[in-house]
Short mmCIF file of C-alpha atoms in Angstrom, two decimals:
data_model
loop_
_atom_site.label_atom_id
_atom_site.label_comp_id
_atom_site.label_asym_id
_atom_site.label_seq_id
_atom_site.Cartn_x
_atom_site.Cartn_y
_atom_site.Cartn_z
CA UNK A 196 5.84 -20.75 12.54
CA UNK A 197 6.86 -17.77 11.05
CA UNK A 198 5.59 -14.69 11.92
CA UNK A 199 5.15 -11.53 9.64
CA UNK A 200 6.09 -8.48 10.28
CA UNK A 201 3.16 -6.36 11.49
CA UNK A 202 5.17 -4.98 14.60
CA UNK A 203 7.75 -3.27 12.10
CA UNK A 204 4.98 -1.79 10.40
CA UNK A 205 3.24 -0.45 13.72
CA UNK A 206 6.85 0.77 14.86
CA UNK A 207 7.62 2.53 11.41
CA UNK A 208 4.47 4.61 11.56
CA UNK A 209 5.01 5.26 15.29
CA UNK A 210 8.68 6.46 14.61
CA UNK A 211 7.38 9.08 11.68
CA UNK A 212 4.76 10.41 14.30
CA UNK A 213 7.35 10.66 16.98
CA UNK A 214 9.56 12.79 14.45
CA UNK A 215 6.48 15.09 13.63
CA UNK A 216 5.89 13.87 10.45
CA UNK A 217 3.57 11.75 8.07
CA UNK A 218 4.71 8.22 6.75
CA UNK A 219 5.78 7.77 3.10
CA UNK A 220 4.16 4.84 1.67
CA UNK A 221 5.01 4.12 -1.75
CA UNK A 222 3.03 1.68 -4.18
CA UNK A 223 4.72 -0.51 -6.82
CA UNK A 224 3.26 -3.75 -8.51
CA UNK A 225 5.25 -6.76 -8.31
CA UNK A 226 6.29 -8.06 -11.84
CA UNK A 227 6.91 -4.65 -13.39
CA UNK A 228 8.49 -4.00 -15.69
CA UNK A 229 9.95 -7.34 -14.72
CA UNK A 230 10.28 -9.29 -11.51
CA UNK A 231 13.52 -8.31 -11.07
CA UNK A 232 12.97 -4.72 -12.42
CA UNK A 233 10.35 -4.43 -9.67
CA UNK A 234 13.02 -5.34 -6.77
CA UNK A 235 15.15 -3.12 -8.11
CA UNK A 236 12.64 -0.41 -8.16
CA UNK A 237 11.42 -0.97 -4.57
CA UNK A 238 14.81 -0.97 -3.14
CA UNK A 239 15.19 2.39 -5.08
CA UNK A 240 12.09 3.94 -3.44
CA UNK A 241 13.25 2.84 -0.08
CA UNK A 242 16.85 4.26 -0.72
CA UNK A 243 14.89 7.46 -1.92
CA UNK A 244 13.10 7.82 1.51
CA UNK A 245 9.79 5.91 1.70
CA UNK A 246 9.24 4.05 5.17
CA UNK A 247 6.64 1.37 3.91
CA UNK A 248 6.35 -0.11 0.40
CA UNK A 249 3.08 -1.81 -0.68
CA UNK A 250 3.63 -4.46 -3.41
CA UNK A 251 0.57 -4.66 -6.05
CA UNK A 252 -0.26 -8.29 -6.73
CA UNK A 253 -1.13 -7.57 -10.49
CA UNK A 254 -4.79 -8.33 -11.22
CA UNK A 255 -6.79 -8.70 -14.81
CA UNK A 256 -9.67 -6.56 -13.70
CA UNK A 257 -8.36 -4.02 -11.14
CA UNK A 258 -11.46 -2.29 -10.27
CA UNK A 259 -10.01 0.53 -7.80
CA UNK A 260 -7.14 1.22 -9.94
CA UNK A 261 -6.93 3.95 -12.97
CA UNK A 262 -5.11 3.43 -16.39
CA UNK A 263 -1.59 3.82 -15.18
CA UNK A 264 -1.52 1.19 -12.59
CA UNK A 265 -3.60 -0.90 -14.95
CA UNK A 266 -0.94 -0.50 -17.88
CA UNK A 267 1.67 -2.01 -15.33
CA UNK A 268 -0.46 -4.70 -14.23
CA UNK A 269 -1.06 -5.89 -17.99
CA UNK A 270 2.90 -5.52 -18.54
CA UNK A 271 3.47 -7.78 -15.49
CA UNK A 272 0.75 -10.24 -16.26
CA UNK A 273 1.80 -10.88 -20.02
CA UNK A 274 5.38 -11.29 -18.31
CA UNK A 275 3.97 -14.03 -16.48
CA UNK A 276 3.98 -13.06 -13.10
CA UNK A 277 2.93 -15.64 -10.41
CA UNK A 278 2.02 -15.24 -6.82
CA UNK A 279 5.31 -16.71 -6.02
CA UNK A 280 7.25 -13.90 -7.61
CA UNK A 281 5.01 -11.71 -5.36
CA UNK A 282 6.66 -13.57 -2.24
CA UNK A 283 10.04 -13.19 -3.72
CA UNK A 284 9.65 -9.39 -4.37
CA UNK A 285 8.30 -9.13 -0.45
CA UNK A 286 11.27 -11.24 0.72
CA UNK A 287 14.03 -9.44 -1.26
CA UNK A 288 12.62 -5.94 -0.65
CA UNK A 289 12.46 -6.58 3.00
CA UNK A 290 16.00 -8.39 3.38
CA UNK A 291 17.48 -5.87 1.63
CA UNK A 292 16.27 -2.81 3.44
CA UNK A 293 14.84 -3.97 6.83
CA UNK A 294 11.93 -2.04 6.10
CA UNK A 295 8.20 -2.83 6.05
CA UNK A 296 6.44 -4.16 3.06
CA UNK A 297 3.06 -4.88 2.47
CA UNK A 298 1.09 -6.90 -0.62
CA UNK A 299 -2.24 -4.97 -1.75
CA UNK A 300 -4.39 -7.35 -3.45
CA UNK A 301 -7.83 -8.30 -4.73
CA UNK A 302 -9.61 -10.87 -2.82
CA UNK A 303 -10.03 -13.53 -5.67
CA UNK A 304 -6.45 -14.08 -6.13
CA UNK A 305 -5.90 -15.00 -2.29
CA UNK A 306 -9.03 -17.04 -2.44
CA UNK A 307 -7.90 -19.29 -5.12
CA UNK A 308 -4.46 -19.38 -3.96
CA UNK A 309 -5.81 -20.74 -0.11
CA UNK A 310 -5.79 -18.43 3.16
CA UNK A 311 -3.59 -20.74 5.01
CA UNK A 312 -0.73 -21.06 2.23
CA UNK A 313 -1.35 -17.36 1.39
CA UNK A 314 -0.71 -15.91 4.80
CA UNK A 315 2.11 -18.51 5.80
CA UNK A 316 4.04 -17.49 3.05
CA UNK A 317 3.45 -13.74 3.22
CA UNK A 318 5.09 -14.25 6.65
CA UNK A 319 7.71 -16.52 5.76
CA UNK A 320 8.79 -13.75 3.22
CA UNK A 321 9.02 -11.09 6.13
CA UNK A 322 6.08 -9.52 5.13
CA UNK A 323 4.08 -6.98 7.08
CA UNK A 324 0.42 -7.61 5.76
CA UNK A 325 -1.93 -7.01 3.22
CA UNK A 326 -3.98 -4.16 1.79
CA UNK A 327 -7.71 -5.81 0.88
CA UNK A 328 -9.46 -2.93 -0.94
CA UNK A 329 -12.65 -5.68 -1.92
CA UNK A 330 -12.84 -7.91 0.88
CA UNK A 331 -16.22 -7.05 2.89
CA UNK A 332 -15.50 -6.75 6.57
CA UNK A 333 -18.39 -8.69 7.31
CA UNK A 334 -16.74 -11.65 5.08
CA UNK A 335 -13.30 -11.03 6.62
CA UNK A 336 -13.28 -13.18 9.65
CA UNK A 337 -11.53 -16.22 8.38
CA UNK A 338 -8.82 -13.74 6.84
CA UNK A 339 -8.04 -11.91 9.75
CA UNK A 340 -8.01 -15.19 11.90
CA UNK A 341 -4.83 -16.78 9.62
CA UNK A 342 -3.54 -13.10 9.52
CA UNK A 343 -3.48 -12.75 13.28
CA UNK A 344 -1.57 -16.03 13.72
CA UNK A 345 0.77 -15.05 11.41
CA UNK A 346 1.72 -11.78 12.60
CA UNK A 347 0.23 -9.82 9.58
CA UNK A 348 -1.92 -6.26 9.42
CA UNK A 349 -5.20 -6.69 7.61
CA UNK A 350 -5.53 -2.95 6.40
CA UNK A 351 -8.89 -2.19 5.19
CA UNK A 352 -10.18 0.75 2.83
CA UNK A 353 -12.46 3.50 3.70
CA UNK A 354 -13.79 5.97 1.62
CA UNK A 355 -15.50 9.47 1.93
CA UNK A 356 -19.09 7.70 1.44
CA UNK A 357 -18.33 5.79 4.59
CA UNK A 358 -20.77 6.28 7.17
CA UNK A 359 -19.64 6.78 10.69
CA UNK A 360 -20.90 3.69 12.08
CA UNK A 361 -19.42 1.92 9.01
CA UNK A 362 -15.92 3.54 9.76
CA UNK A 363 -16.59 2.19 13.14
CA UNK A 364 -17.24 -1.49 12.10
CA UNK A 365 -14.16 -1.19 9.60
CA UNK A 366 -11.44 0.19 11.92
CA UNK A 367 -12.61 -2.22 14.68
CA UNK A 368 -11.62 -5.11 12.32
CA UNK A 369 -8.71 -3.41 10.86
CA UNK A 370 -4.87 -3.47 11.93
CA UNK A 371 -1.62 -1.92 10.91
CA UNK A 372 -3.35 1.23 9.66
CA UNK A 373 -6.45 2.45 7.97
CA UNK A 374 -6.47 3.20 4.04
CA UNK A 375 -8.45 6.08 3.53
CA UNK A 376 -9.00 6.57 -0.16
CA UNK A 377 -9.06 10.55 -0.41
CA UNK A 378 -11.85 10.65 -3.14
CA UNK A 379 -14.44 8.33 -4.90
CA UNK A 380 -13.14 6.73 -8.02
CA UNK A 381 -10.59 4.96 -9.00
CA UNK A 382 -6.25 5.49 -8.50
CA UNK A 383 -4.25 8.26 -10.51
CA UNK A 384 -2.75 11.54 -9.97
CA UNK A 385 -4.88 14.51 -9.55
CA UNK A 386 -4.92 18.11 -9.41
CA UNK A 387 -6.05 18.25 -5.98
CA UNK A 388 -6.32 16.07 -3.40
CA UNK A 389 -9.35 17.90 -1.48
CA UNK A 390 -11.17 18.56 1.15
CA UNK A 391 -13.18 15.06 1.43
CA UNK A 392 -9.78 13.46 2.58
CA UNK A 393 -9.41 15.60 5.79
CA UNK A 394 -12.87 15.09 6.70
CA UNK A 395 -12.63 11.28 6.34
CA UNK A 396 -9.54 11.59 8.52
CA UNK A 397 -11.16 13.38 11.24
CA UNK A 398 -13.94 11.20 10.60
CA UNK A 399 -11.99 7.84 11.03
CA UNK A 400 -9.75 8.88 13.73
CA UNK A 401 -12.77 9.34 15.94
CA UNK A 402 -13.46 5.77 15.73
CA UNK A 403 -9.91 4.44 16.13
CA UNK A 404 -6.34 4.87 17.47
CA UNK A 405 -5.10 3.12 14.45
CA UNK A 406 -2.99 5.43 12.02
CA UNK A 407 -4.80 6.71 8.80
CA UNK A 408 -2.90 7.00 5.85
CA UNK A 409 -4.37 8.69 2.75
CA UNK A 410 -4.07 7.47 -0.85
CA UNK A 411 -5.44 8.22 -4.21
CA UNK A 412 -4.23 10.78 -5.93
CA UNK A 413 -0.94 12.38 -4.15
CA UNK A 414 1.79 13.01 -6.95
CA UNK A 415 3.90 15.72 -5.93
CA UNK A 416 5.69 17.14 -3.16
CA UNK A 417 2.97 20.17 -2.66
CA UNK A 418 0.23 17.54 -2.42
CA UNK A 419 2.00 15.38 0.13
CA UNK A 420 2.69 18.26 2.31
CA UNK A 421 -1.01 19.22 2.25
CA UNK A 422 -1.96 15.57 3.08
CA UNK A 423 0.87 15.33 5.68
CA UNK A 424 -0.78 17.99 7.68
CA UNK A 425 -3.62 16.28 8.75
CA UNK A 426 -2.83 12.69 7.86
CA UNK A 427 -0.38 9.65 9.50
CA UNK A 428 0.73 8.83 6.40
CA UNK A 429 0.60 9.83 2.76
CA UNK A 430 0.49 6.83 0.04
CA UNK A 431 1.64 7.34 -3.41
CA UNK A 432 1.19 4.66 -6.51
CA UNK A 433 0.52 5.86 -9.61
CA UNK A 434 3.28 8.63 -9.87
CA UNK A 435 5.84 6.06 -9.28
CA UNK A 436 4.57 3.47 -11.83
CA UNK A 437 4.53 6.43 -14.37
CA UNK A 438 7.70 7.48 -13.70
CA UNK A 439 8.88 3.92 -14.93
CA UNK A 440 6.61 3.95 -17.93
CA UNK A 441 7.87 7.23 -18.77
CA UNK A 442 11.71 5.73 -18.71
CA UNK A 443 10.48 3.46 -21.89
CA UNK A 444 12.27 0.57 -20.86
CA UNK A 445 15.32 2.41 -19.88
CA UNK A 446 15.59 0.46 -16.17
CA UNK A 447 18.60 2.62 -15.17
CA UNK A 448 16.46 6.04 -15.89
CA UNK A 449 13.33 4.37 -14.39
CA UNK A 450 14.95 3.62 -11.08
CA UNK A 451 16.68 6.93 -10.79
CA UNK A 452 13.56 8.51 -11.49
CA UNK A 453 11.29 6.64 -8.64
CA UNK A 454 14.24 7.47 -6.11
CA UNK A 455 14.18 11.12 -7.18
CA UNK A 456 10.41 11.08 -6.60
CA UNK A 457 10.79 9.66 -3.29
CA UNK A 458 13.20 12.05 -2.29
CA UNK A 459 10.68 14.75 -3.12
CA UNK A 460 7.89 13.23 -1.53
CA UNK A 461 9.60 12.52 1.58
CA UNK A 462 10.39 16.18 2.00
CA UNK A 463 6.95 16.75 1.47
CA UNK A 464 5.83 14.60 4.24
CA UNK A 465 7.82 16.30 6.78
CA UNK A 466 5.61 19.12 7.80
CA UNK A 467 6.84 22.31 8.38
CA UNK A 468 5.99 23.34 11.90
#
C-alpha cells in the first residue's frame, strides 16, 4: 500500500520553526491556466521559496473563494480539468521538488469520486494530505480513517467565530496543521490581516500542538512578516493567482511573476529577531 507524505509535511513545518521563521504555504489551482501551465507555476513558486504548496481542486461553487480564485477555477473547469489532472499536478510538482504538496478541495468532488479511491490515488501521487474547508468534523470519521491508513494529513479550517470548545474538537480531529482563516468571509487580498488572526492563533494553540497556519488576505511581504510574528505558517493564494491572471496569457511572464512573489514572501516570513 502506498503511503502519503504527512511526515514530510510535519518535518517541513518543524524545520521552519527550527529556523525561527514561519513556513510559506502557497495555493494554486490545478489546471490553471492549463494543466501543464499549473504544474510549471507550482514549480516556480517552490523555486522562489515556498515550503509547501496547496493544489486547489477547481469547483463550480467555491463558497470560500473570492473572485480571483473563482476566475481561475472557471478557466480550469472550462479547460476540462479532471481529478486525474489534479493527481498528476501533485505527482509532478512533488517529484520535481521533493516538497510537500497538499490538495485543497470541497467535499462534494471527493464524495462523488469515492473516499478510498481518492486517498489511495493521492498517496500514490506523493501527496501530503488534504485541506477540507467544508467537511464538518463530526462527519469526517470515514475520511480520516482512510487518510490515516494512507499517510495523509487532514487539515481542517478554523475561523474567528469558532468558540474555544469547537476549536478543541476540530484540532483533536485534524493532523498536519490547522488552517486558521484570519477573517470572516471569502479569500482575497486584504489591506490588513488584523488582530482577529493573532487572537485565533493564540486560542487554537491553547487546544493543540499542531502548527497553526494563517490564510485569507496575505498578499505582500509586509503582511507576511506581520502574520509570521504570531503564526507557524503564512498561506497565500489569491496574490499568486492574480499574478498569473495579470500576465494575460504570457506564460513566461506569469512564471516569473509568481517566482518573484514567492521570493518576496519568503523574505517576509523570516522574522526579524
